[in-house]
Structures are given as C-alpha cells and as structure tokens.
JSON list of C-alpha atoms in Angstrom, two decimals:
[
{"chain": "A", "resi": 1, "resn": "MET", "atom": "CA", "xyz": [-37.18, -31.11, 9.10]},
{"chain": "A", "resi": 2, "resn": "ARG", "atom": "CA", "xyz": [-36.10, -34.54, 8.89]},
{"chain": "A", "resi": 3, "resn": "ILE", "atom": "CA", "xyz": [-34.78, -34.21, 5.58]},
{"chain": "A", "resi": 4, "resn": "LEU", "atom": "CA", "xyz": [-33.18, -30.60, 6.22]},
{"chain": "A", "resi": 5, "resn": "VAL", "atom": "CA", "xyz": [-30.91, -32.28, 9.31]},
{"chain": "A", "resi": 6, "resn": "LEU", "atom": "CA", "xyz": [-29.83, -34.82, 7.11]},
{"chain": "A", "resi": 7, "resn": "LEU", "atom": "CA", "xyz": [-28.98, -32.49, 4.15]},
{"chain": "A", "resi": 8, "resn": "CYS", "atom": "CA", "xyz": [-26.88, -30.02, 6.68]},
{"chain": "A", "resi": 9, "resn": "VAL", "atom": "CA", "xyz": [-25.28, -33.36, 7.66]},
{"chain": "A", "resi": 10, "resn": "LEU", "atom": "CA", "xyz": [-24.42, -34.71, 4.22]},
{"chain": "A", "resi": 11, "resn": "ILE", "atom": "CA", "xyz": [-23.13, -30.54, 3.46]},
{"chain": "A", "resi": 12, "resn": "PHE", "atom": "CA", "xyz": [-21.26, -31.00, 6.22]},
{"chain": "A", "resi": 13, "resn": "LEU", "atom": "CA", "xyz": [-19.82, -34.33, 5.40]},
{"chain": "A", "resi": 14, "resn": "ASN", "atom": "CA", "xyz": [-19.05, -33.75, 1.90]},
{"chain": "A", "resi": 15, "resn": "CYS", "atom": "CA", "xyz": [-17.09, -30.44, 2.58]},
{"chain": "A", "resi": 16, "resn": "LYS", "atom": "CA", "xyz": [-14.82, -32.47, 5.36]},
{"chain": "A", "resi": 17, "resn": "ASN", "atom": "CA", "xyz": [-14.33, -35.20, 2.46]},
{"chain": "A", "resi": 18, "resn": "GLU", "atom": "CA", "xyz": [-13.23, -32.18, 0.02]},
{"chain": "A", "resi": 19, "resn": "GLU", "atom": "CA", "xyz": [-9.91, -30.95, 2.99]},
{"chain": "A", "resi": 20, "resn": "ASP", "atom": "CA", "xyz": [-9.58, -34.52, 3.83]},
{"chain": "A", "resi": 21, "resn": "SER", "atom": "CA", "xyz": [-8.76, -34.95, 0.06]},
{"chain": "A", "resi": 22, "resn": "PHE", "atom": "CA", "xyz": [-6.42, -32.46, -0.80]},
{"chain": "A", "resi": 23, "resn": "GLU", "atom": "CA", "xyz": [-5.03, -33.24, 2.23]},
{"chain": "A", "resi": 24, "resn": "SER", "atom": "CA", "xyz": [-4.26, -36.48, 1.63]},
{"chain": "A", "resi": 25, "resn": "GLU", "atom": "CA", "xyz": [-2.55, -35.65, -2.20]},
{"chain": "A", "resi": 26, "resn": "TYR", "atom": "CA", "xyz": [0.34, -34.85, 0.25]},
{"chain": "A", "resi": 27, "resn": "ILE", "atom": "CA", "xyz": [2.67, -36.28, 2.67]},
{"chain": "A", "resi": 28, "resn": "TRP", "atom": "CA", "xyz": [3.53, -33.28, 5.10]},
{"chain": "A", "resi": 29, "resn": "ASP", "atom": "CA", "xyz": [6.38, -32.46, 7.00]},
{"chain": "A", "resi": 30, "resn": "SER", "atom": "CA", "xyz": [7.64, -29.86, 9.06]},
{"chain": "A", "resi": 31, "resn": "MET", "atom": "CA", "xyz": [10.32, -27.23, 9.52]},
{"chain": "A", "resi": 32, "resn": "ASN", "atom": "CA", "xyz": [11.39, -24.51, 11.54]},
{"chain": "A", "resi": 33, "resn": "VAL", "atom": "CA", "xyz": [11.56, -21.30, 10.06]},
{"chain": "A", "resi": 34, "resn": "THR", "atom": "CA", "xyz": [12.06, -17.39, 11.09]},
{"chain": "A", "resi": 35, "resn": "ALA", "atom": "CA", "xyz": [8.79, -15.46, 9.37]},
{"chain": "A", "resi": 36, "resn": "THR", "atom": "CA", "xyz": [8.16, -12.18, 8.37]},
{"chain": "A", "resi": 37, "resn": "ALA", "atom": "CA", "xyz": [5.56, -10.16, 6.83]},
{"chain": "A", "resi": 38, "resn": "TYR", "atom": "CA", "xyz": [5.19, -8.32, 3.75]},
{"chain": "A", "resi": 39, "resn": "ASN", "atom": "CA", "xyz": [2.85, -6.01, 1.71]},
{"chain": "A", "resi": 40, "resn": "SER", "atom": "CA", "xyz": [2.49, -5.48, -1.99]},
{"chain": "A", "resi": 41, "resn": "LEU", "atom": "CA", "xyz": [3.27, -1.88, -1.32]},
{"chain": "A", "resi": 42, "resn": "ALA", "atom": "CA", "xyz": [6.36, -0.52, -4.09]},
{"chain": "A", "resi": 43, "resn": "TYR", "atom": "CA", "xyz": [8.78, 0.71, -1.27]},
{"chain": "A", "resi": 44, "resn": "GLN", "atom": "CA", "xyz": [8.38, -3.14, 0.08]},
{"chain": "A", "resi": 45, "resn": "THR", "atom": "CA", "xyz": [9.23, -4.62, -3.37]},
{"chain": "A", "resi": 46, "resn": "ASN", "atom": "CA", "xyz": [9.81, -3.13, -6.25]},
{"chain": "A", "resi": 47, "resn": "SER", "atom": "CA", "xyz": [7.88, -0.57, -8.89]},
{"chain": "A", "resi": 48, "resn": "ASN", "atom": "CA", "xyz": [5.54, -3.62, -9.37]},
{"chain": "A", "resi": 49, "resn": "PRO", "atom": "CA", "xyz": [4.35, -4.96, -6.39]},
{"chain": "A", "resi": 50, "resn": "HIS", "atom": "CA", "xyz": [1.69, -6.80, -7.37]},
{"chain": "A", "resi": 51, "resn": "ILE", "atom": "CA", "xyz": [3.47, -9.93, -9.20]},
{"chain": "A", "resi": 52, "resn": "THR", "atom": "CA", "xyz": [5.55, -12.00, -7.56]},
{"chain": "A", "resi": 53, "resn": "ALA", "atom": "CA", "xyz": [9.06, -13.64, -8.63]},
{"chain": "A", "resi": 54, "resn": "PHE", "atom": "CA", "xyz": [7.15, -16.28, -10.12]},
{"chain": "A", "resi": 55, "resn": "GLY", "atom": "CA", "xyz": [4.79, -14.38, -12.05]},
{"chain": "A", "resi": 56, "resn": "ASP", "atom": "CA", "xyz": [1.85, -14.41, -10.14]},
{"chain": "A", "resi": 57, "resn": "SER", "atom": "CA", "xyz": [-0.07, -11.61, -9.09]},
{"chain": "A", "resi": 58, "resn": "LEU", "atom": "CA", "xyz": [-0.57, -10.51, -5.48]},
{"chain": "A", "resi": 59, "resn": "LYS", "atom": "CA", "xyz": [-4.67, -9.17, -4.04]},
{"chain": "A", "resi": 60, "resn": "PRO", "atom": "CA", "xyz": [-5.18, -8.38, -0.77]},
{"chain": "A", "resi": 61, "resn": "GLY", "atom": "CA", "xyz": [-6.87, -11.88, 0.71]},
{"chain": "A", "resi": 62, "resn": "LEU", "atom": "CA", "xyz": [-4.93, -14.22, -0.89]},
{"chain": "A", "resi": 63, "resn": "LYS", "atom": "CA", "xyz": [-3.34, -16.57, 1.61]},
{"chain": "A", "resi": 64, "resn": "TYR", "atom": "CA", "xyz": [0.28, -16.75, 0.03]},
{"chain": "A", "resi": 65, "resn": "ILE", "atom": "CA", "xyz": [3.90, -16.92, 1.03]},
{"chain": "A", "resi": 66, "resn": "ALA", "atom": "CA", "xyz": [7.29, -15.55, -0.36]},
{"chain": "A", "resi": 67, "resn": "VAL", "atom": "CA", "xyz": [10.24, -18.16, 0.25]},
{"chain": "A", "resi": 68, "resn": "SER", "atom": "CA", "xyz": [13.19, -18.02, 0.88]},
{"chain": "A", "resi": 69, "resn": "ARG", "atom": "CA", "xyz": [15.31, -19.66, -2.38]},
{"chain": "A", "resi": 70, "resn": "ASP", "atom": "CA", "xyz": [17.33, -21.94, 0.26]},
{"chain": "A", "resi": 71, "resn": "LEU", "atom": "CA", "xyz": [13.54, -23.75, 1.00]},
{"chain": "A", "resi": 72, "resn": "LEU", "atom": "CA", "xyz": [12.94, -23.79, -2.49]},
{"chain": "A", "resi": 73, "resn": "LYS", "atom": "CA", "xyz": [15.34, -26.51, -2.87]},
{"chain": "A", "resi": 74, "resn": "LYS", "atom": "CA", "xyz": [14.39, -28.34, 0.52]},
{"chain": "A", "resi": 75, "resn": "GLY", "atom": "CA", "xyz": [10.84, -28.58, -1.16]},
{"chain": "A", "resi": 76, "resn": "LEU", "atom": "CA", "xyz": [8.88, -24.97, -0.57]},
{"chain": "A", "resi": 77, "resn": "LYS", "atom": "CA", "xyz": [8.38, -24.76, -4.21]},
{"chain": "A", "resi": 78, "resn": "HIS", "atom": "CA", "xyz": [5.92, -22.77, -6.26]},
{"chain": "A", "resi": 79, "resn": "ASN", "atom": "CA", "xyz": [2.40, -23.36, -4.93]},
{"chain": "A", "resi": 80, "resn": "ILE", "atom": "CA", "xyz": [3.21, -25.91, -2.49]},
{"chain": "A", "resi": 81, "resn": "PRO", "atom": "CA", "xyz": [0.94, -25.97, 0.32]},
{"chain": "A", "resi": 82, "resn": "VAL", "atom": "CA", "xyz": [2.01, -24.46, 3.69]},
{"chain": "A", "resi": 83, "resn": "LYS", "atom": "CA", "xyz": [0.64, -24.35, 7.60]},
{"chain": "A", "resi": 84, "resn": "ILE", "atom": "CA", "xyz": [1.39, -21.38, 9.38]},
{"chain": "A", "resi": 85, "resn": "GLU", "atom": "CA", "xyz": [1.76, -21.71, 13.31]},
{"chain": "A", "resi": 86, "resn": "GLY", "atom": "CA", "xyz": [-0.71, -19.07, 14.60]},
{"chain": "A", "resi": 87, "resn": "PHE", "atom": "CA", "xyz": [-2.60, -18.83, 10.99]},
{"chain": "A", "resi": 88, "resn": "GLU", "atom": "CA", "xyz": [-5.78, -20.41, 9.72]},
{"chain": "A", "resi": 89, "resn": "GLY", "atom": "CA", "xyz": [-5.76, -22.39, 6.69]},
{"chain": "A", "resi": 90, "resn": "VAL", "atom": "CA", "xyz": [-3.28, -22.87, 3.96]},
{"chain": "A", "resi": 91, "resn": "TYR", "atom": "CA", "xyz": [-1.02, -20.59, 2.73]},
{"chain": "A", "resi": 92, "resn": "LEU", "atom": "CA", "xyz": [0.93, -21.03, -0.97]},
{"chain": "A", "resi": 93, "resn": "VAL", "atom": "CA", "xyz": [4.37, -20.82, -2.12]},
{"chain": "A", "resi": 94, "resn": "LYS", "atom": "CA", "xyz": [3.63, -17.80, -4.70]},
{"chain": "A", "resi": 95, "resn": "ASP", "atom": "CA", "xyz": [7.16, -15.94, -4.21]},
{"chain": "A", "resi": 96, "resn": "LYS", "atom": "CA", "xyz": [10.90, -16.05, -3.53]},
{"chain": "A", "resi": 97, "resn": "MET", "atom": "CA", "xyz": [12.68, -13.81, -1.62]},
{"chain": "A", "resi": 98, "resn": "ASN", "atom": "CA", "xyz": [16.36, -11.77, -2.27]},
{"chain": "A", "resi": 99, "resn": "ALA", "atom": "CA", "xyz": [18.90, -14.50, -2.35]},
{"chain": "A", "resi": 100, "resn": "ARG", "atom": "CA", "xyz": [20.38, -12.71, 0.68]},
{"chain": "A", "resi": 101, "resn": "TRP", "atom": "CA", "xyz": [17.67, -14.88, 2.86]},
{"chain": "A", "resi": 102, "resn": "THR", "atom": "CA", "xyz": [18.22, -18.03, 4.45]},
{"chain": "A", "resi": 103, "resn": "ASN", "atom": "CA", "xyz": [15.42, -20.48, 6.35]},
{"chain": "A", "resi": 104, "resn": "LYS", "atom": "CA", "xyz": [12.71, -17.83, 6.26]},
{"chain": "A", "resi": 105, "resn": "ILE", "atom": "CA", "xyz": [9.65, -17.12, 4.72]},
{"chain": "A", "resi": 106, "resn": "ASP", "atom": "CA", "xyz": [7.46, -13.71, 4.46]},
{"chain": "A", "resi": 107, "resn": "ILE", "atom": "CA", "xyz": [3.63, -14.06, 5.05]},
{"chain": "A", "resi": 108, "resn": "TYR", "atom": "CA", "xyz": [1.65, -11.63, 2.69]},
{"chain": "A", "resi": 109, "resn": "MET", "atom": "CA", "xyz": [-0.68, -9.40, 4.37]},
{"chain": "A", "resi": 110, "resn": "GLY", "atom": "CA", "xyz": [-1.82, -7.38, 1.43]},
{"chain": "A", "resi": 111, "resn": "VAL", "atom": "CA", "xyz": [-1.81, -3.75, 1.70]},
{"chain": "A", "resi": 112, "resn": "ASP", "atom": "CA", "xyz": [-2.20, -3.86, 5.94]},
{"chain": "A", "resi": 113, "resn": "VAL", "atom": "CA", "xyz": [1.29, -2.37, 7.10]},
{"chain": "A", "resi": 114, "resn": "LYS", "atom": "CA", "xyz": [0.23, -2.03, 10.34]},
{"chain": "A", "resi": 115, "resn": "ALA", "atom": "CA", "xyz": [-0.81, -6.00, 11.00]},
{"chain": "A", "resi": 116, "resn": "ALA", "atom": "CA", "xyz": [2.22, -6.51, 9.43]},
{"chain": "A", "resi": 117, "resn": "LYS", "atom": "CA", "xyz": [4.45, -4.83, 11.34]},
{"chain": "A", "resi": 118, "resn": "GLN", "atom": "CA", "xyz": [2.48, -6.01, 14.57]},
{"chain": "A", "resi": 119, "resn": "TRP", "atom": "CA", "xyz": [3.15, -10.06, 13.39]},
{"chain": "A", "resi": 120, "resn": "GLY", "atom": "CA", "xyz": [7.00, -8.56, 13.43]},
{"chain": "A", "resi": 121, "resn": "ARG", "atom": "CA", "xyz": [9.52, -11.21, 12.61]},
{"chain": "A", "resi": 122, "resn": "ARG", "atom": "CA", "xyz": [8.97, -14.69, 14.86]},
{"chain": "A", "resi": 123, "resn": "ARG", "atom": "CA", "xyz": [10.57, -18.41, 14.81]},
{"chain": "A", "resi": 124, "resn": "ILE", "atom": "CA", "xyz": [7.88, -20.53, 13.68]},
{"chain": "A", "resi": 125, "resn": "CYS", "atom": "CA", "xyz": [6.93, -24.32, 12.76]},
{"chain": "A", "resi": 126, "resn": "ILE", "atom": "CA", "xyz": [5.44, -24.41, 9.67]},
{"chain": "A", "resi": 127, "resn": "GLU", "atom": "CA", "xyz": [4.18, -27.64, 7.60]},
{"chain": "A", "resi": 128, "resn": "TYR", "atom": "CA", "xyz": [4.34, -28.07, 4.04]},
{"chain": "A", "resi": 129, "resn": "GLY", "atom": "CA", "xyz": [3.00, -30.65, 1.51]},
{"chain": "A", "resi": 130, "resn": "ILE", "atom": "CA", "xyz": [4.78, -32.94, -1.27]},
{"chain": "A", "resi": 131, "resn": "PRO", "atom": "CA", "xyz": [2.73, -34.23, -3.66]},
{"chain": "A", "resi": 132, "resn": "LYS", "atom": "CA", "xyz": [2.23, -38.29, -3.37]},
{"chain": "A", "resi": 133, "resn": "LYS", "atom": "CA", "xyz": [2.24, -38.09, -7.00]},
{"chain": "A", "resi": 134, "resn": "ALA", "atom": "CA", "xyz": [5.71, -36.55, -7.19]},
{"chain": "A", "resi": 135, "resn": "ILE", "atom": "CA", "xyz": [7.61, -39.27, -5.06]},
{"chain": "A", "resi": 136, "resn": "ILE", "atom": "CA", "xyz": [8.44, -42.34, -7.10]},
{"chain": "A", "resi": 137, "resn": "THR", "atom": "CA", "xyz": [8.80, -45.14, -5.02]},
{"chain": "A", "resi": 138, "resn": "PRO", "atom": "CA", "xyz": [10.63, -47.91, -6.15]},
{"chain": "A", "resi": 139, "resn": "ASN", "atom": "CA", "xyz": [9.34, -51.45, -7.91]}
]
C-alpha cells in the first residue's frame, strides 16, 4: 500500500514539473483584447475551413486561436502559447485574421456554432508567452 501511495505522489510531482518547466521556458506578458469565437465552417472562413492562414490543420477539440495582424507584431506569433481569461489550459496561435481587425483574438470552437454564439464578443485579458531563448541579453 505504501508503495502505491508513493508511486502516485511521484507521478503527480512529475506531471507538475512538466507543466512548470513548459511555463518556465517563457516570459509571460499580458494585454487586454477583444475576443470572439469562430468555427471551422466554410461560411465563416473560406472554401477550405480546416486549414489556417499559417497552414495548420484545424480539428474540433484543439486549443487554437487566430490573432489580428497587429498582435503578430506585438509578439503573438505562430505557435505562441496563450492563456485566455475564462478558459482552462493553454491555447496556441495557429491562425491570423483579416487585416481589417485590430487588437482582437478569435477562439477556435470546432464546429460548435452554438458555443461560439454564446461566447459572443467580450473584452478580456490574455497572457502570452515570449520564449526566453528568443530574448538576447547584453553581456
């Protein structure tokens, strides 16, 4: 019995360390944005709704977002991790929006149009990771 408890504790601690090490690879910054939601449906995107503007494939259940092009310049580039107020887990920047949008993210909600409509449009805070290895410090 003691071995089983010890094994469970070790597994728990090991899982926590993986998450901590992932987050420790980034310097986290935050900003307020307008957030809407989108689905991988042709009438909401284009004739190939399962391919993002970066060429990634969309599948329901994935934690992806699209960002307005001005946010790309602020550090929210392809594959950057993002924590979204009101959502569990970490999302990845996998798509970019039409140039007409500014200071906006679009949260991917698979094919669940009802969930996307319920989310609507909100002003929220996001946190995004800037890779530490991309930051050059002077000697």
